[in-house]
Short mmCIF file of C-alpha atoms in Angstrom, two decimals:
data_model
loop_
_atom_site.label_atom_id
_atom_site.label_comp_id
_atom_site.label_asym_id
_atom_site.label_seq_id
_atom_site.Cartn_x
_atom_site.Cartn_y
_atom_site.Cartn_z
CA UNK W 804 -59.57 -19.98 -9.50
CA UNK W 805 -61.02 -17.64 -12.10
CA UNK W 806 -64.26 -16.87 -10.22
CA UNK W 807 -66.46 -17.69 -13.21
CA UNK W 808 -69.43 -18.77 -11.12
CA UNK W 809 -70.77 -15.30 -11.99
CA UNK W 810 -70.19 -13.27 -15.17
CA UNK W 811 -67.66 -10.45 -15.23
CA UNK W 812 -68.74 -6.93 -14.35
CA UNK W 813 -68.75 -5.35 -17.83
CA UNK W 814 -68.82 -1.83 -16.40
CA UNK W 815 -65.70 -2.55 -14.34
CA UNK W 816 -63.95 -3.93 -17.42
CA UNK W 817 -65.00 -0.87 -19.43
CA UNK W 818 -63.79 1.50 -16.68
CA UNK W 819 -60.27 0.11 -16.72
CA UNK W 820 -60.25 -0.15 -20.50
CA UNK W 821 -60.85 3.60 -20.33
CA UNK W 822 -57.62 3.91 -18.32
CA UNK W 823 -55.90 1.81 -20.96
CA UNK W 824 -57.17 3.98 -23.85
CA UNK W 825 -55.84 7.10 -22.14
CA UNK W 826 -52.40 5.52 -21.85
CA UNK W 827 -52.41 4.06 -25.36
CA UNK W 828 -53.21 7.41 -26.96
CA UNK W 829 -49.77 8.62 -25.86
CA UNK W 830 -48.18 5.53 -27.45
CA UNK W 831 -49.38 6.76 -30.85
CA UNK W 832 -47.96 10.24 -30.24
CA UNK W 833 -44.39 8.92 -30.57
CA UNK W 834 -44.76 7.72 -34.21
CA UNK W 835 -46.44 11.06 -34.94
CA UNK W 836 -43.34 12.92 -33.70
CA UNK W 837 -41.06 10.64 -35.74
CA UNK W 838 -43.22 11.24 -38.83
CA UNK W 839 -42.78 15.00 -38.36
CA UNK W 840 -39.00 14.55 -38.05
CA UNK W 841 -38.98 12.67 -41.37
CA UNK W 842 -41.29 15.32 -42.93
CA UNK W 843 -44.03 12.76 -43.52
CA UNK W 844 -46.84 15.08 -42.46
CA UNK W 845 -49.57 12.85 -43.86
CA UNK W 846 -48.51 9.97 -41.58
CA UNK W 847 -48.14 12.43 -38.70
CA UNK W 848 -51.74 13.58 -39.24
CA UNK W 849 -53.06 10.01 -39.21
CA UNK W 850 -51.21 9.07 -36.02
CA UNK W 851 -52.06 12.39 -34.37
CA UNK W 852 -55.76 12.17 -35.22
CA UNK W 853 -55.89 8.57 -33.98
CA UNK W 854 -54.24 9.57 -30.71
CA UNK W 855 -56.72 12.40 -30.14
CA UNK W 856 -59.78 10.24 -30.90
CA UNK W 857 -58.55 7.42 -28.63
CA UNK W 858 -57.77 9.89 -25.82
CA UNK W 859 -61.26 11.42 -26.04
CA UNK W 860 -62.91 7.98 -26.08
CA UNK W 861 -60.86 6.89 -23.07
CA UNK W 862 -61.64 10.09 -21.17
CA UNK W 863 -65.38 9.71 -21.80
CA UNK W 864 -65.41 6.10 -20.58
CA UNK W 865 -63.17 6.94 -17.61
CA UNK W 866 -65.28 9.90 -16.45
CA UNK W 867 -68.68 8.31 -17.09
CA UNK W 868 -68.24 5.10 -15.11
CA UNK W 869 -67.69 4.89 -11.32
CA UNK W 870 -64.68 3.20 -9.73
CA UNK W 871 -64.77 -0.56 -9.21
CA UNK W 872 -62.60 -3.08 -7.41
CA UNK W 873 -61.63 -5.68 -9.98
CA UNK W 874 -61.98 -9.41 -9.42
CA UNK W 875 -59.38 -11.79 -10.83
CA UNK W 876 -61.68 -12.75 -13.71
CA UNK W 877 -62.05 -9.09 -14.80
CA UNK W 878 -58.29 -8.54 -14.63
CA UNK W 879 -57.74 -11.55 -16.90
CA UNK W 880 -60.32 -10.29 -19.38
CA UNK W 881 -58.67 -6.85 -19.49
CA UNK W 882 -55.30 -8.46 -20.24
CA UNK W 883 -56.95 -10.52 -23.00
CA UNK W 884 -58.56 -7.43 -24.53
CA UNK W 885 -55.55 -5.11 -24.42
CA UNK W 886 -53.41 -6.80 -27.07
CA UNK W 887 -55.94 -7.35 -29.90
CA UNK W 888 -57.41 -3.87 -29.34
CA UNK W 889 -53.93 -2.28 -29.25
CA UNK W 890 -53.14 -3.98 -32.55
CA UNK W 891 -56.40 -2.79 -34.13
CA UNK W 892 -55.91 0.81 -33.00
CA UNK W 893 -52.32 0.77 -34.31
CA UNK W 894 -53.31 -0.79 -37.63
CA UNK W 895 -55.61 2.06 -38.66
CA UNK W 896 -52.98 4.84 -38.98
CA UNK W 897 -50.50 2.23 -40.25
CA UNK W 898 -52.85 1.22 -43.06
CA UNK W 899 -53.77 4.80 -43.95
CA UNK W 900 -50.16 6.03 -44.00
CA UNK W 901 -48.70 3.14 -46.03
CA UNK W 902 -51.60 2.05 -48.25
CA UNK W 903 -51.42 -1.49 -46.88
CA UNK W 904 -54.70 -3.45 -46.74
CA UNK W 905 -56.21 -3.08 -43.26
CA UNK W 906 -56.00 -6.83 -42.58
CA UNK W 907 -52.29 -6.90 -43.47
CA UNK W 908 -51.73 -3.84 -41.28
CA UNK W 909 -53.57 -5.63 -38.46
CA UNK W 910 -51.33 -8.68 -38.96
CA UNK W 911 -48.29 -6.41 -38.74
CA UNK W 912 -49.64 -4.67 -35.63
CA UNK W 913 -50.46 -7.96 -33.88
CA UNK W 914 -46.95 -9.16 -34.71
CA UNK W 915 -45.63 -5.95 -33.16
CA UNK W 916 -47.57 -5.80 -29.88
CA UNK W 917 -47.13 -9.53 -29.28
CA UNK W 918 -43.37 -9.11 -29.95
CA UNK W 919 -43.42 -11.78 -32.65
CA UNK W 920 -41.80 -10.30 -35.75
CA UNK W 921 -43.53 -12.19 -38.57
CA UNK W 922 -44.18 -9.77 -41.42
CA UNK W 923 -46.35 -9.45 -44.52
CA UNK W 924 -45.33 -5.83 -45.22
CA UNK W 925 -44.08 -4.70 -48.66
CA UNK W 926 -40.43 -3.72 -49.09
CA UNK W 927 -40.89 0.03 -49.65
CA UNK W 928 -42.82 1.08 -46.53
CA UNK W 929 -40.52 3.88 -45.37
CA UNK W 930 -38.83 4.87 -42.09
CA UNK W 931 -41.99 5.97 -40.25
CA UNK W 932 -43.54 2.54 -40.67
CA UNK W 933 -40.30 0.82 -39.62
CA UNK W 934 -40.06 2.94 -36.48
CA UNK W 935 -43.76 2.57 -35.60
CA UNK W 936 -43.47 -1.20 -35.92
CA UNK W 937 -40.35 -1.34 -33.72
CA UNK W 938 -41.89 1.05 -31.19
CA UNK W 939 -44.98 -1.18 -31.08
CA UNK W 940 -42.78 -4.15 -30.22
CA UNK W 941 -41.00 -2.23 -27.47
CA UNK W 942 -44.29 -1.18 -25.90
CA UNK W 943 -45.74 -4.67 -26.34
CA UNK W 944 -42.66 -6.21 -24.72
CA UNK W 945 -43.04 -4.46 -21.41
CA UNK W 946 -46.81 -4.20 -21.78
CA UNK W 947 -49.11 -1.19 -21.83
CA UNK W 948 -50.56 -2.60 -18.58
CA UNK W 949 -47.31 -1.61 -16.85
CA UNK W 950 -47.81 2.00 -17.93
CA UNK W 951 -51.38 1.95 -16.60
CA UNK W 952 -50.27 0.45 -13.29
CA UNK W 953 -47.28 2.77 -12.87
CA UNK W 954 -49.05 6.02 -13.68
CA UNK W 955 -52.83 5.82 -13.60
CA UNK W 956 -53.98 3.24 -11.03
CA UNK W 957 -53.64 3.71 -7.28
CA UNK W 958 -52.12 0.95 -5.11
CA UNK W 959 -54.57 -1.63 -3.81
CA UNK W 960 -56.37 -4.88 -4.60
CA UNK W 961 -57.25 -3.84 -8.16
CA UNK W 962 -53.64 -2.97 -9.03
CA UNK W 963 -52.48 -6.26 -7.50
CA UNK W 964 -54.94 -8.33 -9.54
CA UNK W 965 -54.13 -6.56 -12.81
CA UNK W 966 -50.43 -7.08 -12.14
CA UNK W 967 -50.86 -10.77 -11.31
CA UNK W 968 -52.99 -11.36 -14.42
CA UNK W 969 -50.23 -9.92 -16.59
CA UNK W 970 -46.97 -10.79 -14.77
CA UNK W 971 -47.85 -13.62 -12.39
CA UNK W 972 -46.42 -13.79 -8.86
CA UNK W 973 -42.96 -12.35 -9.54
CA UNK W 974 -42.11 -9.35 -7.37
CA UNK W 975 -39.03 -7.20 -6.88
CA UNK W 976 -40.43 -4.73 -4.36
CA UNK W 977 -43.04 -5.08 -1.57
CA UNK W 978 -45.86 -3.53 -3.64
CA UNK W 979 -46.91 -4.14 -7.25
CA UNK W 980 -46.71 -0.43 -8.08
CA UNK W 981 -43.10 -0.16 -6.92
CA UNK W 982 -42.35 -3.46 -8.69
CA UNK W 983 -43.76 -2.24 -12.01
CA UNK W 984 -41.76 0.98 -11.75
CA UNK W 985 -38.58 -1.00 -11.05
CA UNK W 986 -39.31 -3.27 -14.04
CA UNK W 987 -39.84 -0.17 -16.16
CA UNK W 988 -36.47 1.26 -15.09
CA UNK W 989 -34.72 -2.04 -15.87
CA UNK W 990 -36.39 -2.13 -19.29
CA UNK W 991 -35.28 1.41 -20.15
CA UNK W 992 -31.71 0.77 -18.93
CA UNK W 993 -31.19 -2.42 -20.98
CA UNK W 994 -32.69 -0.61 -23.99
CA UNK W 995 -30.13 2.18 -23.64
CA UNK W 996 -27.37 -0.42 -23.22
CA UNK W 997 -28.55 -2.12 -26.41
CA UNK W 998 -28.58 1.16 -28.35
CA UNK W 999 -25.04 1.87 -27.16
CA UNK W 1000 -23.81 -1.60 -28.19
CA UNK W 1001 -25.34 -1.30 -31.64
CA UNK W 1002 -23.91 2.17 -32.20
CA UNK W 1003 -20.45 0.93 -31.18
CA UNK W 1004 -20.82 -2.03 -33.56
CA UNK W 1005 -21.30 0.31 -36.51
CA UNK W 1006 -25.07 0.71 -36.93
CA UNK W 1007 -26.63 4.05 -37.78
CA UNK W 1008 -28.58 5.87 -35.04
CA UNK W 1009 -31.97 5.13 -36.61
CA UNK W 1010 -31.20 1.44 -37.13
CA UNK W 1011 -29.72 1.18 -33.62
CA UNK W 1012 -32.84 2.58 -31.99
CA UNK W 1013 -35.22 0.39 -34.03
CA UNK W 1014 -33.18 -2.77 -33.50
CA UNK W 1015 -32.67 -2.06 -29.79
CA UNK W 1016 -36.44 -1.72 -29.35
CA UNK W 1017 -36.89 -5.10 -31.04
CA UNK W 1018 -33.97 -6.82 -29.28
CA UNK W 1019 -34.88 -6.12 -25.65
CA UNK W 1020 -38.54 -6.85 -26.39
CA UNK W 1021 -37.35 -10.05 -28.12
CA UNK W 1022 -39.45 -8.99 -31.09
CA UNK W 1023 -37.32 -9.44 -34.19
CA UNK W 1024 -38.47 -6.78 -36.64
CA UNK W 1025 -35.57 -5.36 -38.62
CA UNK W 1026 -35.14 -2.24 -40.74
CA UNK W 1027 -33.46 -4.44 -43.39
CA UNK W 1028 -35.23 -6.84 -45.76
CA UNK W 1029 -32.57 -9.50 -45.10
CA UNK W 1030 -32.69 -8.90 -41.33
CA UNK W 1031 -29.24 -9.12 -39.69
CA UNK W 1032 -27.89 -10.92 -42.74
CA UNK W 1033 -27.71 -7.49 -44.40
CA UNK W 1034 -24.80 -6.51 -42.12
CA UNK W 1035 -21.23 -7.70 -42.65
CA UNK W 1036 -18.92 -9.05 -39.97
CA UNK W 1037 -19.58 -10.41 -36.47
CA UNK W 1038 -19.82 -7.17 -34.45
CA UNK W 1039 -23.47 -6.37 -35.20
CA UNK W 1040 -24.71 -9.98 -34.81
CA UNK W 1041 -22.84 -10.19 -31.49
CA UNK W 1042 -24.38 -6.93 -30.26
CA UNK W 1043 -27.84 -8.15 -31.35
CA UNK W 1044 -27.31 -11.47 -29.54
CA UNK W 1045 -26.26 -9.76 -26.29
CA UNK W 1046 -29.26 -7.41 -26.50
CA UNK W 1047 -31.67 -10.31 -27.06
CA UNK W 1048 -30.21 -12.16 -24.08
CA UNK W 1049 -30.74 -9.05 -21.92
CA UNK W 1050 -34.43 -9.12 -22.82
CA UNK W 1051 -34.84 -12.88 -22.32
CA UNK W 1052 -33.42 -12.97 -18.77
CA UNK W 1053 -35.92 -12.53 -15.93
CA UNK W 1054 -36.20 -8.88 -14.94
CA UNK W 1055 -36.51 -9.99 -11.32
CA UNK W 1056 -32.80 -10.91 -11.37
CA UNK W 1057 -31.40 -7.57 -12.56
CA UNK W 1058 -31.72 -5.69 -9.23
CA UNK W 1059 -29.55 -8.45 -7.68
CA UNK W 1060 -26.80 -8.07 -10.30
CA UNK W 1061 -24.93 -5.35 -8.37
CA UNK W 1062 -26.26 -5.91 -4.84
CA UNK W 1063 -26.11 -9.72 -4.68
CA UNK W 1064 -24.38 -10.96 -7.87
CA UNK W 1065 -24.16 -14.50 -6.49
CA UNK W 1066 -27.97 -14.67 -6.47
CA UNK W 1067 -28.01 -13.62 -10.12
CA UNK W 1068 -25.48 -16.17 -11.34
CA UNK W 1069 -26.74 -19.03 -9.14
CA UNK W 1070 -30.31 -18.80 -10.42
CA UNK W 1071 -31.31 -22.27 -11.64
CA UNK W 1072 -33.53 -21.00 -14.44
CA UNK W 1073 -30.72 -18.80 -15.79
CA UNK W 1074 -28.24 -21.69 -15.58
CA UNK W 1075 -30.57 -24.00 -17.52
CA UNK W 1076 -31.26 -21.25 -20.05
CA UNK W 1077 -27.54 -20.79 -20.78
CA UNK W 1078 -26.96 -24.55 -20.80
CA UNK W 1079 -29.70 -24.99 -23.41
CA UNK W 1080 -28.04 -22.34 -25.60
CA UNK W 1081 -24.73 -24.24 -25.45
CA UNK W 1082 -26.39 -27.60 -26.11
CA UNK W 1083 -28.56 -26.20 -28.90
CA UNK W 1084 -25.56 -24.58 -30.56
CA UNK W 1085 -23.63 -27.86 -30.57
CA UNK W 1086 -26.52 -29.84 -32.06
CA UNK W 1087 -27.35 -27.09 -34.59
CA UNK W 1088 -23.69 -26.94 -35.68
CA UNK W 1089 -23.75 -30.70 -36.19
CA UNK W 1090 -26.84 -30.48 -38.44
CA UNK W 1091 -25.42 -27.52 -40.40
CA UNK W 1092 -22.12 -29.34 -40.98
CA UNK W 1093 -24.03 -32.05 -42.85
CA UNK W 1094 -25.58 -29.55 -45.29
CA UNK W 1095 -24.20 -28.22 -48.56
CA UNK W 1096 -23.64 -24.57 -47.68
CA UNK W 1097 -21.07 -22.55 -45.79
CA UNK W 1098 -21.92 -21.03 -42.43
CA UNK W 1099 -20.15 -18.94 -39.80
CA UNK W 1100 -19.93 -20.40 -36.30
CA UNK W 1101 -20.85 -17.14 -34.56
CA UNK W 1102 -22.91 -15.27 -37.15
CA UNK W 1103 -25.05 -18.19 -38.29
CA UNK W 1104 -24.85 -20.98 -35.72
CA UNK W 1105 -24.73 -19.36 -32.27
CA UNK W 1106 -26.66 -16.29 -33.43
CA UNK W 1107 -29.56 -18.36 -34.79
CA UNK W 1108 -29.85 -20.48 -31.64
CA UNK W 1109 -29.89 -17.36 -29.42
CA UNK W 1110 -32.43 -15.75 -31.74
CA UNK W 1111 -34.69 -18.82 -31.51
CA UNK W 1112 -34.53 -19.53 -27.76
CA UNK W 1113 -34.86 -15.86 -26.79
CA UNK W 1114 -37.82 -15.76 -29.23
CA UNK W 1115 -36.30 -12.65 -30.84
CA UNK W 1116 -36.62 -13.99 -34.39
CA UNK W 1117 -33.74 -12.24 -36.16
CA UNK W 1118 -31.96 -14.20 -38.88
CA UNK W 1119 -28.67 -14.01 -40.76
CA UNK W 1120 -29.69 -16.14 -43.75
CA UNK W 1121 -32.72 -17.61 -45.53
CA UNK W 1122 -34.00 -20.35 -43.23
CA UNK W 1123 -35.99 -22.03 -46.01
CA UNK W 1124 -32.75 -23.70 -47.18
CA UNK W 1125 -32.32 -25.59 -43.91
CA UNK W 1126 -32.71 -29.35 -43.69
CA UNK W 1127 -35.45 -31.02 -41.68
CA UNK W 1128 -32.97 -31.71 -38.85
CA UNK W 1129 -31.81 -28.09 -38.64
CA UNK W 1130 -35.41 -26.85 -38.62
CA UNK W 1131 -36.22 -29.32 -35.85
CA UNK W 1132 -33.45 -27.90 -33.65
CA UNK W 1133 -34.76 -24.35 -34.11
CA UNK W 1134 -38.34 -25.50 -33.50
CA UNK W 1135 -37.28 -27.10 -30.21
CA UNK W 1136 -35.48 -23.90 -29.16
CA UNK W 1137 -38.55 -21.82 -30.06
CA UNK W 1138 -40.79 -24.06 -27.99
CA UNK W 1139 -38.62 -23.62 -24.89
CA UNK W 1140 -38.32 -19.82 -25.08
CA UNK W 1141 -36.73 -17.51 -22.52
CA UNK W 1142 -36.97 -17.04 -18.76
CA UNK W 1143 -40.14 -16.39 -16.80
CA UNK W 1144 -40.58 -12.68 -16.07
CA UNK W 1145 -38.80 -11.60 -19.26
CA UNK W 1146 -40.08 -10.30 -22.59
CA UNK W 1147 -39.46 -13.69 -24.24
CA UNK W 1148 -42.23 -16.02 -25.34
CA UNK W 1149 -42.40 -19.81 -25.61
CA UNK W 1150 -43.15 -22.33 -22.89
CA UNK W 1151 -40.50 -20.65 -20.68
CA UNK W 1152 -37.43 -22.22 -19.09
CA UNK W 1153 -39.01 -22.21 -15.62
CA UNK W 1154 -41.80 -24.50 -16.84
CA UNK W 1155 -39.19 -26.83 -18.39
CA UNK W 1156 -37.39 -26.86 -15.03
CA UNK W 1157 -40.69 -27.59 -13.31
CA UNK W 1158 -41.36 -30.46 -15.73
CA UNK W 1159 -37.98 -31.97 -14.81
CA UNK W 1160 -38.90 -31.65 -11.12
CA UNK W 1161 -42.26 -33.38 -11.66
CA UNK W 1162 -40.65 -36.27 -13.56
CA UNK W 1163 -37.95 -36.60 -10.89
CA UNK W 1164 -40.59 -36.59 -8.16
CA UNK W 1165 -42.65 -39.28 -9.91
CA UNK W 1166 -39.59 -41.53 -10.31
CA UNK W 1167 -38.48 -40.89 -6.73
CA UNK W 1168 -41.86 -41.88 -5.29
CA UNK W 1169 -41.60 -45.31 -6.92
CA UNK W 1170 -38.98 -46.17 -4.28
CA UNK W 1171 -40.79 -44.62 -1.31
CA UNK W 1172 -43.82 -45.61 0.79
CA UNK W 1173 -47.12 -44.16 -0.45
CA UNK W 1174 -47.62 -42.09 2.71
CA UNK W 1175 -44.27 -40.32 2.24
CA UNK W 1176 -44.60 -36.59 1.55
CA UNK W 1177 -42.18 -35.38 -1.13
CA UNK W 1178 -42.53 -31.60 -1.49
CA UNK W 1179 -41.10 -30.02 -4.64
CA UNK W 1180 -38.94 -26.93 -4.45
CA UNK W 1181 -37.01 -24.81 -6.95
CA UNK W 1182 -34.52 -22.74 -4.94
CA UNK W 1183 -36.65 -20.84 -2.40
CA UNK W 1184 -39.85 -21.39 -4.39
CA UNK W 1185 -42.06 -24.20 -3.09
CA UNK W 1186 -44.15 -25.75 -5.87
CA UNK W 1187 -47.84 -25.95 -4.98
CA UNK W 1188 -50.18 -28.53 -6.53
CA UNK W 1189 -52.09 -25.73 -8.26
CA UNK W 1190 -48.95 -24.79 -10.20
CA UNK W 1191 -48.63 -28.35 -11.46
CA UNK W 1192 -52.27 -28.35 -12.59
CA UNK W 1193 -51.69 -25.06 -14.37
CA UNK W 1194 -48.55 -26.47 -16.01
CA UNK W 1195 -50.36 -29.56 -17.30
CA UNK W 1196 -53.25 -27.43 -18.59
CA UNK W 1197 -50.91 -24.98 -20.31
CA UNK W 1198 -48.84 -27.74 -21.95
CA UNK W 1199 -51.96 -29.55 -23.17
CA UNK W 1200 -53.50 -26.40 -24.66
CA UNK W 1201 -50.17 -25.30 -26.17
CA UNK W 1202 -49.77 -28.67 -27.88
CA UNK W 1203 -53.38 -28.73 -29.09
CA UNK W 1204 -53.16 -25.23 -30.61
CA UNK W 1205 -49.84 -26.09 -32.25
CA UNK W 1206 -51.20 -29.30 -33.80
CA UNK W 1207 -54.39 -27.67 -35.10
CA UNK W 1208 -52.52 -24.65 -36.51
CA UNK W 1209 -49.94 -26.83 -38.24
CA UNK W 1210 -52.67 -29.04 -39.72
CA UNK W 1211 -54.44 -26.02 -41.25
CA UNK W 1212 -51.17 -25.04 -42.93
CA UNK W 1213 -50.81 -28.60 -44.24
CA UNK W 1214 -54.34 -28.45 -45.68
CA UNK W 1215 -53.17 -25.47 -47.76
CA UNK W 1216 -50.28 -27.42 -49.25
CA UNK W 1217 -47.45 -26.41 -46.92
CA UNK W 1218 -45.04 -29.26 -46.11
CA UNK W 1219 -45.10 -30.69 -42.59
CA UNK W 1220 -41.82 -29.30 -41.26
CA UNK W 1221 -42.52 -25.79 -42.56
CA UNK W 1222 -46.08 -25.93 -41.17
CA UNK W 1223 -44.84 -26.84 -37.69
CA UNK W 1224 -42.02 -24.28 -37.96
CA UNK W 1225 -44.38 -21.42 -38.87
CA UNK W 1226 -47.00 -22.31 -36.25
CA UNK W 1227 -44.29 -22.73 -33.58
CA UNK W 1228 -42.79 -19.37 -34.50
CA UNK W 1229 -46.14 -17.60 -34.10
CA UNK W 1230 -47.27 -19.45 -30.96
CA UNK W 1231 -43.92 -18.85 -29.24
CA UNK W 1232 -43.90 -15.22 -30.50
CA UNK W 1233 -40.57 -15.73 -32.28
CA UNK W 1234 -40.93 -14.37 -35.80
CA UNK W 1235 -38.58 -16.72 -37.67
CA UNK W 1236 -40.02 -17.97 -40.94
CA UNK W 1237 -39.21 -20.89 -43.20
CA UNK W 1238 -40.32 -18.78 -46.18
CA UNK W 1239 -44.06 -19.40 -45.79
CA UNK W 1240 -45.21 -16.10 -44.23
CA UNK W 1241 -45.61 -13.38 -46.85
CA UNK W 1242 -48.18 -10.92 -48.18
CA UNK W 1243 -49.42 -13.39 -50.82
CA UNK W 1244 -50.30 -16.19 -48.37
CA UNK W 1245 -54.03 -17.05 -48.01
CA UNK W 1246 -56.04 -14.90 -45.62
CA UNK W 1247 -57.01 -17.93 -43.53
CA UNK W 1248 -53.34 -18.68 -42.84
CA UNK W 1249 -52.73 -15.07 -41.84
CA UNK W 1250 -55.70 -15.37 -39.47
CA UNK W 1251 -54.26 -18.58 -37.96
CA UNK W 1252 -50.94 -16.86 -37.32
CA UNK W 1253 -52.69 -13.84 -35.79
CA UNK W 1254 -54.58 -16.11 -33.37
CA UNK W 1255 -51.39 -18.03 -32.55
CA UNK W 1256 -49.47 -14.81 -31.87
CA UNK W 1257 -52.19 -13.59 -29.50
CA UNK W 1258 -52.31 -16.97 -27.74
CA UNK W 1259 -48.53 -16.88 -27.37
CA UNK W 1260 -48.37 -13.39 -25.88
CA UNK W 1261 -51.44 -13.61 -23.63
CA UNK W 1262 -50.57 -17.20 -22.62
CA UNK W 1263 -53.76 -18.98 -23.76
CA UNK W 1264 -56.01 -19.06 -20.65
CA UNK W 1265 -57.16 -15.38 -20.61
CA UNK W 1266 -57.90 -15.47 -24.35
CA UNK W 1267 -59.98 -18.64 -23.96
CA UNK W 1268 -61.90 -17.04 -21.09
CA UNK W 1269 -62.67 -14.09 -23.34
CA UNK W 1270 -64.77 -16.32 -25.62
CA UNK W 1271 -66.45 -18.47 -22.97
CA UNK W 1272 -70.21 -17.69 -22.73
CA UNK W 1273 -70.07 -17.99 -18.94
CA UNK W 1274 -67.65 -15.05 -18.84
CA UNK W 1275 -70.35 -12.66 -20.05
CA UNK W 1276 -73.74 -14.37 -19.59
CA UNK W 1277 -75.21 -15.70 -16.36
CA UNK W 1278 -76.35 -19.23 -16.90
CA UNK W 1279 -79.79 -20.24 -15.68
CA UNK W 1280 -79.71 -23.05 -13.20
CA UNK W 1281 -82.16 -25.92 -13.34
CA UNK W 1282 -84.07 -25.65 -10.06
CA UNK W 1283 -86.53 -28.44 -10.74
CA UNK W 1284 -87.08 -30.66 -7.72
CA UNK W 1285 -86.35 -34.35 -7.99
CA UNK W 1286 -89.34 -36.31 -6.73
CA UNK W 1287 -88.41 -39.64 -5.20
CA UNK W 1288 -90.80 -42.54 -5.52
#
């Protein structure tokens, strides 16, 4: 599948990373402009200088190397490289402008581009930092790859393979270029809708923009220390919840909303997604009712379930006070995540639906002759055997990473439930914390969360391929002849 019988073409990877650097340099221009607006000229200089250097580096790489047609393996490697490199490039001006240690700034940048929302930042970082972090989540949500595909790369096999490595097989239009542009339009529209909702709910313009960026990207960074708990009433939490739902629904469905609304509302993945929210809210309310603190049905119960399953990661109260049962409900919601083809993380509702289909098929075959063919189908989508293999592989690796990460937290004295909660939050790119993640936590635990966040956003396989020797080095075959006697 991944064509690893030969190593990747490093020059081809470098060529398209040059494209990426050109695009990413303009991403850093936006925080520079915001810094000028807030009269923080020192921060503006750092972001501006970084943008110029990255643009020059990208231009040199782009002009030096010839064009290549990418194989699938090279497309996967590019996707795996984009997120950690984006975080590193963002962390440099962030560290210089705020005085944060570079490693903490890198943690914050990884949390941004992976749309996670876990934070180790100090309280007094200023508006430029808050905007840059939210902007990073918005860009990370839709993916810098989309910008490269939409603007810089011509239609063809290479564009198709880069798209598939990042977005899978989902398509809205006949070509991947037109599909990416449609996805981009949808993303901008739901962002504007979110900004409008937040303004109407009583937020300031700056807070509305920052929160909208983080809602539709299902990121979870807030301009307030206490997240959404800093706002009174139900209007703002309701607007945040709606915005997070907009980001967690598959973007493939939105074009059908006005043309074929029945196709939108009959989608099985969307139905299961909404059903899980209802079920999760009922169970979570039951666990909260058994605890010794007051909670609001909408602001705390429903809001927190939506925040967890959409992997947005906003909160209305300190989650460290929750019981083991309440934490377990949120952990389960975080594991599931949002819809396939959305900005949400987690296992994804489509994979849960596919798991149900596999179990149903196994049980059904117990009553049928062995030679009977029982094809699996989800709406118009016929499930191939390769998809089932990929599902089993993904679930196994997801579980393994979660267990190892949680165990490392336990070795550092963190209780079991909080260890699983924190690792689940990072691996599902949620951003909720049981009070463990902070600037004072050991560096090794920050590193574990960084790795988990990258695994969660890149979806494990490409990142593993990045560190396989066979990806870069051609193995020597043993050509010795076997002499028979």
